[in-house]
């Protein structure tokens, strides 16, 4: 047995044990919080309710795919603690990029799904969706009945030409960029243009959702409103010396 084979088997064991799935979805109301799960100690002990069941279905699918760790923004961030929230927001891109996979739940896409549903998905318009789509190396899309989108049971939906073509059409990014994106890809104005087409519950999220994509050092501070985007643009101008980005 060669050393290379030994190293690969060790890597597979470590990845299999410590690998984690990220959850990408549109919030649908009173999602289970960090405090909700902390009180009952486990997602399996949460009261029976549709949004709690959504979280449990995510965990079930992660386990079915052979992983032990699952992360959801609804309950894995203590949003009542500002330092934890800020650290989470600035680390989010890296968490998605380093994940074993990201599972995308399309609550508004009926089963059986058909081509073209991604374009009109609520998930597609969220400010945070851009990094959740670009950062992970592996993505799986699920329809409203927790079935693989387009019944695609492949190992990575980023390798599906049909699904990637839909995404490319929906967000106006070449599918090659979607599958191989790094923060150094795309021009500055192009990144800002993509952000301008997305919706945010909080105006600050227009800027904060771009922190990882721009490798930014700005610190989130909810309450600053539109100044958040101004701080991001100031940093971009200072770092790259491109005042033309102000005309995006």
mmCIF file of N, CA, C and O in Angstrom, residues 89-94 128 131 135 181-184 191 207-218 232 239:
data_model
loop_
_atom_site.group_PDB
_atom_site.id
_atom_site.type_symbol
_atom_site.label_atom_id
_atom_site.label_comp_id
_atom_site.label_asym_id
_atom_site.label_seq_id
_atom_site.Cartn_x
_atom_site.Cartn_y
_atom_site.Cartn_z
ATOM 1 N N UNK A 89 -21.237 36.672 10.565
ATOM 2 C CA UNK A 89 -21.458 37.330 9.275
ATOM 3 C C UNK A 89 -20.154 37.482 8.491
ATOM 4 O O UNK A 89 -20.130 37.294 7.274
ATOM 5 N N UNK A 90 -19.072 37.808 9.188
ATOM 6 C CA UNK A 90 -17.803 37.996 8.489
ATOM 7 C C UNK A 90 -17.166 36.659 8.102
ATOM 8 O O UNK A 90 -16.316 36.614 7.198
ATOM 9 N N UNK A 91 -17.564 35.573 8.759
ATOM 10 C CA UNK A 91 -16.992 34.247 8.474
ATOM 11 C C UNK A 91 -17.848 33.428 7.517
ATOM 12 O O UNK A 91 -17.429 32.357 7.069
ATOM 13 N N UNK A 92 -19.030 33.916 7.194
ATOM 14 C CA UNK A 92 -20.024 33.112 6.486
ATOM 15 C C UNK A 92 -19.515 32.582 5.149
ATOM 16 O O UNK A 92 -19.699 31.410 4.821
ATOM 17 N N UNK A 93 -18.871 33.429 4.370
ATOM 18 C CA UNK A 93 -18.398 32.976 3.060
ATOM 19 C C UNK A 93 -17.453 31.792 3.209
ATOM 20 O O UNK A 93 -17.569 30.794 2.485
ATOM 21 N N UNK A 94 -16.515 31.883 4.142
ATOM 22 C CA UNK A 94 -15.550 30.796 4.350
ATOM 23 C C UNK A 94 -16.254 29.531 4.808
ATOM 24 O O UNK A 94 -15.870 28.426 4.403
ATOM 25 N N UNK A 128 -28.311 37.367 0.546
ATOM 26 C CA UNK A 128 -27.299 36.414 0.989
ATOM 27 C C UNK A 128 -27.122 35.252 0.014
ATOM 28 O O UNK A 128 -26.156 34.491 0.106
ATOM 29 N N UNK A 131 -23.535 34.600 -2.164
ATOM 30 C CA UNK A 131 -22.399 33.869 -1.624
ATOM 31 C C UNK A 131 -22.760 32.412 -1.332
ATOM 32 O O UNK A 131 -21.916 31.518 -1.462
ATOM 33 N N UNK A 135 -19.956 30.290 -3.229
ATOM 34 C CA UNK A 135 -18.872 29.804 -2.373
ATOM 35 C C UNK A 135 -18.733 28.279 -2.326
ATOM 36 O O UNK A 135 -17.616 27.758 -2.418
ATOM 37 N N UNK A 181 -16.059 29.788 -8.913
ATOM 38 C CA UNK A 181 -15.870 31.136 -8.377
ATOM 39 C C UNK A 181 -14.897 31.174 -7.196
ATOM 40 O O UNK A 181 -14.896 30.301 -6.333
ATOM 41 N N UNK A 182 -14.076 32.225 -7.170
ATOM 42 C CA UNK A 182 -13.301 32.604 -5.996
ATOM 43 C C UNK A 182 -13.484 34.108 -5.816
ATOM 44 O O UNK A 182 -13.910 34.797 -6.748
ATOM 45 N N UNK A 183 -13.185 34.650 -4.626
ATOM 46 C CA UNK A 183 -13.364 36.095 -4.419
ATOM 47 C C UNK A 183 -12.569 36.969 -5.369
ATOM 48 O O UNK A 183 -12.830 38.167 -5.485
ATOM 49 N N UNK A 184 -11.583 36.391 -6.052
ATOM 50 C CA UNK A 184 -10.800 37.178 -6.997
ATOM 51 C C UNK A 184 -11.446 37.223 -8.383
ATOM 52 O O UNK A 184 -10.948 37.918 -9.279
ATOM 53 N N UNK A 191 -19.670 42.638 -9.479
ATOM 54 C CA UNK A 191 -20.125 42.127 -8.186
ATOM 55 C C UNK A 191 -21.172 43.051 -7.579
ATOM 56 O O UNK A 191 -22.187 42.602 -7.038
ATOM 57 N N UNK A 207 -24.739 45.248 1.929
ATOM 58 C CA UNK A 207 -23.278 45.324 2.058
ATOM 59 C C UNK A 207 -22.710 44.099 2.757
ATOM 60 O O UNK A 207 -21.729 43.508 2.306
ATOM 61 N N UNK A 208 -23.341 43.692 3.871
ATOM 62 C CA UNK A 208 -22.772 42.609 4.673
ATOM 63 C C UNK A 208 -22.731 41.282 3.915
ATOM 64 O O UNK A 208 -21.844 40.464 4.145
ATOM 65 N N UNK A 209 -23.673 41.070 3.009
ATOM 66 C CA UNK A 209 -23.695 39.822 2.250
ATOM 67 C C UNK A 209 -22.557 39.753 1.225
ATOM 68 O O UNK A 209 -22.326 38.707 0.623
ATOM 69 N N UNK A 210 -21.844 40.878 1.040
ATOM 70 C CA UNK A 210 -20.728 40.926 0.095
ATOM 71 C C UNK A 210 -19.366 40.874 0.773
ATOM 72 O O UNK A 210 -18.333 40.911 0.097
ATOM 73 N N UNK A 211 -19.338 40.766 2.093
ATOM 74 C CA UNK A 211 -18.069 40.804 2.823
ATOM 75 C C UNK A 211 -17.111 39.730 2.325
ATOM 76 O O UNK A 211 -15.947 40.000 2.018
ATOM 77 N N UNK A 212 -17.590 38.492 2.222
ATOM 78 C CA UNK A 212 -16.722 37.409 1.779
ATOM 79 C C UNK A 212 -16.378 37.495 0.307
ATOM 80 O O UNK A 212 -15.258 37.188 -0.101
ATOM 81 N N UNK A 213 -17.336 37.916 -0.501
ATOM 82 C CA UNK A 213 -17.118 37.999 -1.944
ATOM 83 C C UNK A 213 -16.049 39.035 -2.285
ATOM 84 O O UNK A 213 -15.292 38.881 -3.243
ATOM 85 N N UNK A 214 -15.956 40.099 -1.463
ATOM 86 C CA UNK A 214 -14.933 41.116 -1.676
ATOM 87 C C UNK A 214 -13.717 40.938 -0.765
ATOM 88 O O UNK A 214 -12.802 41.748 -0.797
ATOM 89 N N UNK A 215 -13.724 39.914 0.082
ATOM 90 C CA UNK A 215 -12.672 39.725 1.090
ATOM 91 C C UNK A 215 -12.529 41.007 1.912
ATOM 92 O O UNK A 215 -11.428 41.483 2.195
ATOM 93 N N UNK A 216 -13.667 41.533 2.316
ATOM 94 C CA UNK A 216 -13.716 42.821 3.009
ATOM 95 C C UNK A 216 -13.402 42.664 4.500
ATOM 96 O O UNK A 216 -13.592 41.604 5.090
ATOM 97 N N UNK A 217 -12.931 43.756 5.102
ATOM 98 C CA UNK A 217 -12.652 43.784 6.538
ATOM 99 C C UNK A 217 -13.646 44.641 7.315
ATOM 100 O O UNK A 217 -13.448 44.893 8.504
ATOM 101 N N UNK A 218 -14.704 45.122 6.656
ATOM 102 C CA UNK A 218 -15.659 45.945 7.391
ATOM 103 C C UNK A 218 -16.359 45.103 8.453
ATOM 104 O O UNK A 218 -16.522 43.889 8.299
ATOM 105 N N UNK A 232 -18.470 49.910 2.740
ATOM 106 C CA UNK A 232 -17.917 48.884 1.853
ATOM 107 C C UNK A 232 -17.270 49.532 0.632
ATOM 108 O O UNK A 232 -16.154 49.173 0.237
ATOM 109 N N UNK A 239 -8.655 50.243 -1.195
ATOM 110 C CA UNK A 239 -7.823 49.071 -1.466
ATOM 111 C C UNK A 239 -7.404 48.981 -2.926
ATOM 112 O O UNK A 239 -6.276 48.639 -3.244
#
